[in-house]
Short mmCIF file of C-alpha atoms and ligand atoms in Angstrom, two decimals:
data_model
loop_
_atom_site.label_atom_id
_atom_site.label_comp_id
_atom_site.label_asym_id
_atom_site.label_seq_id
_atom_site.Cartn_x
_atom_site.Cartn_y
_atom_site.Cartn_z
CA UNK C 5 0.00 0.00 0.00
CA UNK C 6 1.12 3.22 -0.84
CA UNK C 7 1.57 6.54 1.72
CA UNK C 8 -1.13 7.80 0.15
CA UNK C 9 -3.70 5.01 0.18
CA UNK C 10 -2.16 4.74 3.58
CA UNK C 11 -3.06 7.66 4.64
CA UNK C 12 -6.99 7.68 2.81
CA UNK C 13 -7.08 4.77 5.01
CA UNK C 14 -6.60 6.59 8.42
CA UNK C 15 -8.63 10.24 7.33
CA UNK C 16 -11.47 8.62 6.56
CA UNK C 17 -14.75 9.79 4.81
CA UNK C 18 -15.91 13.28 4.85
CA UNK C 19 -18.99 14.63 5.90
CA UNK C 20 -20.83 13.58 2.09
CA UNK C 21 -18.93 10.04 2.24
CA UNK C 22 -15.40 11.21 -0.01
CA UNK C 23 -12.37 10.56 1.24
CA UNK C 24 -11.67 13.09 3.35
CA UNK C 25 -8.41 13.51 2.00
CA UNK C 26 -8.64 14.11 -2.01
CA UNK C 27 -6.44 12.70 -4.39
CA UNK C 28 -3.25 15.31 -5.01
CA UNK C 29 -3.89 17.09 -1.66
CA UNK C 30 -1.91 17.83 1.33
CA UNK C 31 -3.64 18.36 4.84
CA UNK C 32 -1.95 21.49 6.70
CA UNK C 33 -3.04 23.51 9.80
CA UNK C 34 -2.23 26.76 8.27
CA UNK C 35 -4.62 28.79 6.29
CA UNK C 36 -2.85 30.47 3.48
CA UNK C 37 -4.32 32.98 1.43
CA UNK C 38 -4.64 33.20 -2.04
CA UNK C 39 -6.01 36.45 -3.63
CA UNK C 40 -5.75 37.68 -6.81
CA UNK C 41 -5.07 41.24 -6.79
CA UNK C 42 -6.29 44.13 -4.41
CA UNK C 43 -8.10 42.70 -0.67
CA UNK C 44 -10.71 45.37 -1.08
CA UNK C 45 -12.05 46.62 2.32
CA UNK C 46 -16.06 46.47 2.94
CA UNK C 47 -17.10 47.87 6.30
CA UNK C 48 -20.38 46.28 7.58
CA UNK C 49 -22.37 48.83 7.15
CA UNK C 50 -21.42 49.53 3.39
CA UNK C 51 -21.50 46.07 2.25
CA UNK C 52 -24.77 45.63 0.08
CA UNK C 53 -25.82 42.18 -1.49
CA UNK C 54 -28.00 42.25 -4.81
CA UNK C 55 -29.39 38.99 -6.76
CA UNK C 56 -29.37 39.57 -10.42
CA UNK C 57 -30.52 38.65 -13.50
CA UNK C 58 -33.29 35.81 -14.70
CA UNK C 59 -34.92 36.60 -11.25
CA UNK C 60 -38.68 38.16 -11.34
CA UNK C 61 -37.31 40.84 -9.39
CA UNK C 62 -34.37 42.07 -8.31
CA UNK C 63 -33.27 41.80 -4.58
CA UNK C 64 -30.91 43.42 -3.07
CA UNK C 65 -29.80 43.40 1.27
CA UNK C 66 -28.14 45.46 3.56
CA UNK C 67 -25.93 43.72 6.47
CA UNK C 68 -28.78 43.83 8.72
CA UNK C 69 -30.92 42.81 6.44
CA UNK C 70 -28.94 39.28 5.58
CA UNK C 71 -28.48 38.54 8.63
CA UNK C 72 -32.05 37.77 9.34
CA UNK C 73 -31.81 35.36 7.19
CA UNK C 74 -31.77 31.94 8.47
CA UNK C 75 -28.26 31.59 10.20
CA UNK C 76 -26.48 28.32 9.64
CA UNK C 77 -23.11 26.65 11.15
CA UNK C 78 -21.44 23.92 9.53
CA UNK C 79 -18.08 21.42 10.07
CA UNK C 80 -16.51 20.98 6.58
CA UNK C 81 -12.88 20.94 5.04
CA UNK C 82 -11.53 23.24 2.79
CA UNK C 83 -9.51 22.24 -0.40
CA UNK C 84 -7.18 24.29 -2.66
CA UNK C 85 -6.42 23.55 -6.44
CA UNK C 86 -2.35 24.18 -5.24
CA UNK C 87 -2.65 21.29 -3.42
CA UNK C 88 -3.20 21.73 0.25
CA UNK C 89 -6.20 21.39 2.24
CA UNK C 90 -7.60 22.21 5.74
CA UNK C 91 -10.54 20.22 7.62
CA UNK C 92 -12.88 20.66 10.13
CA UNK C 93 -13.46 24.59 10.48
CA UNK C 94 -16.46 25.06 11.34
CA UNK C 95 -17.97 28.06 9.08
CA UNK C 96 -21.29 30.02 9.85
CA UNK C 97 -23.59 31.95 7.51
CA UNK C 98 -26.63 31.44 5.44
CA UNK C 99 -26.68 28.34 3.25
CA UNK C 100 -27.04 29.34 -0.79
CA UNK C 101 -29.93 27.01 -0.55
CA UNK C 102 -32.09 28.97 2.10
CA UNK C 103 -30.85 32.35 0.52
CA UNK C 104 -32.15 31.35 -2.86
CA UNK C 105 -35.63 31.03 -1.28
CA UNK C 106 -35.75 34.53 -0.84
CA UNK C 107 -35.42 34.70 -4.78
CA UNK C 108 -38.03 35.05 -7.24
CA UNK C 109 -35.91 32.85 -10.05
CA UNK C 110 -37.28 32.95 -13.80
CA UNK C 111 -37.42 28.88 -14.93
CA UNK C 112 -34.88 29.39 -17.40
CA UNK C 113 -32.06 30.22 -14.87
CA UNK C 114 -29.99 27.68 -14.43
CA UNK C 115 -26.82 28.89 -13.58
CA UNK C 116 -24.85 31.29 -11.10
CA UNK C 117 -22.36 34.31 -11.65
CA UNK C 118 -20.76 34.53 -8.12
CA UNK C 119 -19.37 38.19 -8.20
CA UNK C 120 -17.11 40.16 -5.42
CA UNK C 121 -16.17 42.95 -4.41
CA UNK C 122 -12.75 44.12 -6.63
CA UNK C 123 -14.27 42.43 -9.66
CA UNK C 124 -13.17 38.18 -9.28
CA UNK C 125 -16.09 36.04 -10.37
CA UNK C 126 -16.72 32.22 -10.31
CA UNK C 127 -19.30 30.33 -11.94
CA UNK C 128 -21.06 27.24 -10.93
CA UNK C 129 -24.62 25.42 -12.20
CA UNK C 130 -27.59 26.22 -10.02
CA UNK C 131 -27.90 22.97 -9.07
CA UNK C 132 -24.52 22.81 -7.58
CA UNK C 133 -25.02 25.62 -5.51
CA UNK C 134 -28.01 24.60 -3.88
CA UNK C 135 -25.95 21.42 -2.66
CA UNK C 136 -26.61 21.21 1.51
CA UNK C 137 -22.92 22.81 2.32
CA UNK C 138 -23.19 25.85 0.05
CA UNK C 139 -22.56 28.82 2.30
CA UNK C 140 -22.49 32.17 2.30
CA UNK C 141 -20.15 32.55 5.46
CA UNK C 142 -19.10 35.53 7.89
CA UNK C 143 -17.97 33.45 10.44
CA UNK C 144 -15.17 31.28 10.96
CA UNK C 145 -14.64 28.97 13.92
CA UNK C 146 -16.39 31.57 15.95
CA UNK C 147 -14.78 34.39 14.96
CA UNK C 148 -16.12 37.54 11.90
CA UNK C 149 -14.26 36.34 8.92
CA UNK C 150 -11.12 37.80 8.16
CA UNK C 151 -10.82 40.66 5.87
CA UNK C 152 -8.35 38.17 3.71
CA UNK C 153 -10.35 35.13 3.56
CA UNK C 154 -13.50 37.30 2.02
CA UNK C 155 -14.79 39.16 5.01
CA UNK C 156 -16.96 40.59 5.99
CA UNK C 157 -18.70 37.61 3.25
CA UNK C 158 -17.71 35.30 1.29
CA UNK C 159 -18.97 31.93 -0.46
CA UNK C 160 -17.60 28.48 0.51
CA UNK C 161 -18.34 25.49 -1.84
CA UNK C 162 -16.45 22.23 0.36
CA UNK C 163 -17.31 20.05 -2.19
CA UNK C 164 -15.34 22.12 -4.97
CA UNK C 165 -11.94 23.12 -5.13
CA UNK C 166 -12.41 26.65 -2.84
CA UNK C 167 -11.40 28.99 -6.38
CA UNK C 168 -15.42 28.30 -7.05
CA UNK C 169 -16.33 30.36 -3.53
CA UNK C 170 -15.95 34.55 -4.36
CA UNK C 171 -14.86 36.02 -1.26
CA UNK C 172 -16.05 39.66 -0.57
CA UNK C 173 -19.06 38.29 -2.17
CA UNK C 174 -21.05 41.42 -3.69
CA UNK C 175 -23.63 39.69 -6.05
CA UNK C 176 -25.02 36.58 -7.20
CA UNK C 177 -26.22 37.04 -10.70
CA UNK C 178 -29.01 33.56 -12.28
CA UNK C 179 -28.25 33.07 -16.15
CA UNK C 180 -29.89 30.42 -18.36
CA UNK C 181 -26.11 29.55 -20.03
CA UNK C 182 -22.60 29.18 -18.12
CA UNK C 183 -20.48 31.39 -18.75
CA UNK C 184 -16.61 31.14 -17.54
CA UNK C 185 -15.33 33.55 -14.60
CA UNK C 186 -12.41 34.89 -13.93
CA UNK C 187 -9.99 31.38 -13.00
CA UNK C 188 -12.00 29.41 -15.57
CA UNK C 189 -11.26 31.84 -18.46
CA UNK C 190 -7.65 31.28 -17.95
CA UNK C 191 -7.38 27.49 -17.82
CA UNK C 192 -9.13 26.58 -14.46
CA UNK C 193 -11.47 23.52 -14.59
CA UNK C 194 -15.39 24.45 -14.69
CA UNK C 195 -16.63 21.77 -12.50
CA UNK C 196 -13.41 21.56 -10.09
CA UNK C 197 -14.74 18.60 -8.29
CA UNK C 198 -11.07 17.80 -6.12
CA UNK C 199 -12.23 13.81 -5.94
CA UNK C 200 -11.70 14.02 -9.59
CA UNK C 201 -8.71 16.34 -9.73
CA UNK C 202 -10.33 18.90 -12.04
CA UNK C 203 -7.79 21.27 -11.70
CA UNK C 204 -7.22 22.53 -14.95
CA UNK C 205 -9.64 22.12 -18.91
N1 MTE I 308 -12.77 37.64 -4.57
C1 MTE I 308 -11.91 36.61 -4.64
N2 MTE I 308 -12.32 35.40 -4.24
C2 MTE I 308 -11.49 34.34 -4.30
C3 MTE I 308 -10.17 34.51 -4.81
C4 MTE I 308 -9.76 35.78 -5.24
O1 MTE I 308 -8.63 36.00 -5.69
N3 MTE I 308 -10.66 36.82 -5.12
N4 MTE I 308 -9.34 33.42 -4.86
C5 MTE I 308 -9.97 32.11 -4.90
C6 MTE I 308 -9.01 31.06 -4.70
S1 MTE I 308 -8.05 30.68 -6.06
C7 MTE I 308 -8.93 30.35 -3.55
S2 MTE I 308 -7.93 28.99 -3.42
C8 MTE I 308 -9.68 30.76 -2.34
C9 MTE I 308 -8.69 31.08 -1.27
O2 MTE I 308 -9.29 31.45 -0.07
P1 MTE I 308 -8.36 31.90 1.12
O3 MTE I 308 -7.54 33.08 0.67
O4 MTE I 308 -9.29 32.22 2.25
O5 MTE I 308 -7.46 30.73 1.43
O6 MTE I 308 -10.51 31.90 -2.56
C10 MTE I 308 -11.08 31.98 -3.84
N5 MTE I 308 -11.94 33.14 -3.89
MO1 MO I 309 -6.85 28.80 -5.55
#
């Protein structure tokens, strides 16, 4: 048996029955950050959310406003395309699938546009969104989110490589065809499933 089967064999499953350690990946304690370009700064009470396009109408929330939406914790691990990943945090917010209850959607929209704050977007089909763990997190193991990791919000998708969650999340936008964001346009996987290794088209 090799280290790595070796080690699959002591991790374990994951919370939705994968190993908990993907193929490729490294488990650290540190949690690096990986930005492209500025960290753009959004105080609380600035930071507006909007849903977009094939909804009946649009939506948009204040910080107060999004917060009365149904608050959610949960345990899940965290897995980067360069290879390293982190498990157990426990991340709070508002699951995608109780926020996009709040949304009028038109039938034809069938996939979503995450985009933040600064201008990085990530697309992902509706369907994939609404899985269970899809969260739009300001919390992190008890503490407000770090203005690096996408605080005051950002979007955490465990069972994708993490490039598919916009931090500094700003506005979710429904479209009836995919359309590439920002890593996908230059050579990212679009389905980045990391029990697959989709790391690159
Ligand atoms: N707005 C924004 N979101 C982003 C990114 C980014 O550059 N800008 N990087 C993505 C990538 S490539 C990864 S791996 C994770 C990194 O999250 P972290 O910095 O909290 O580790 O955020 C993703 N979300
Ligand atoms: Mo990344």
């Amino acid at each position: 048996m090799g280290l790595f089967d070796r080690k699959t064999e002591i991790l374990g499953k994951n919370s939705f029955g994968k190993p908990k350690l993907p193929p490729g990946q490294t488990a650290t304690d540190k949690f690096q950050v990986l930005t492209y370009g500025e960290t753009p700064s959004i105080p609380r009470d600035k930071w507006r959310f909007d849903a977009v396009g094939l909804v009946e109408q649009e939506l948009h929330w204040s910080w107060e406003e999004f917060m009365r939406l149904p608050q959610k914790k949960l345990r899940a691990d965290f897995h980067c395309v360069t290879h390293w990943s982190r498990f157990d945090d426990e991340w709070e917010g508002v699951l995608f699938s109780d926020f996009v209850k709040q949304v009028r959607l038109k039938p034809e929209a069938k996939f979503v546009m995450q985009h933040a704050y600064g201008g990085y977007t990530t697309n992902l089909p509706l369907q994939w969104m609404i899985d269970e763990d899809v969260i739009l997190a300001h919390t992190l193991n008890g503490k407000s989110l770090d203005v690096d990791h996408g605080g005051p919000m950002r979007v955490f998708t465990p069972r994708r490589y993490a490039w598919k969650g916009a931090k500094w999340i700003k506005k979710v936008e429904f479209m009836a065809k995919d359309k590439p964001g920002f890593w996908e346009e230059n050579g990212y996987s679009n389905s980045a499933d990391p029990w697959k290794e989709e790391r690159f088209w």
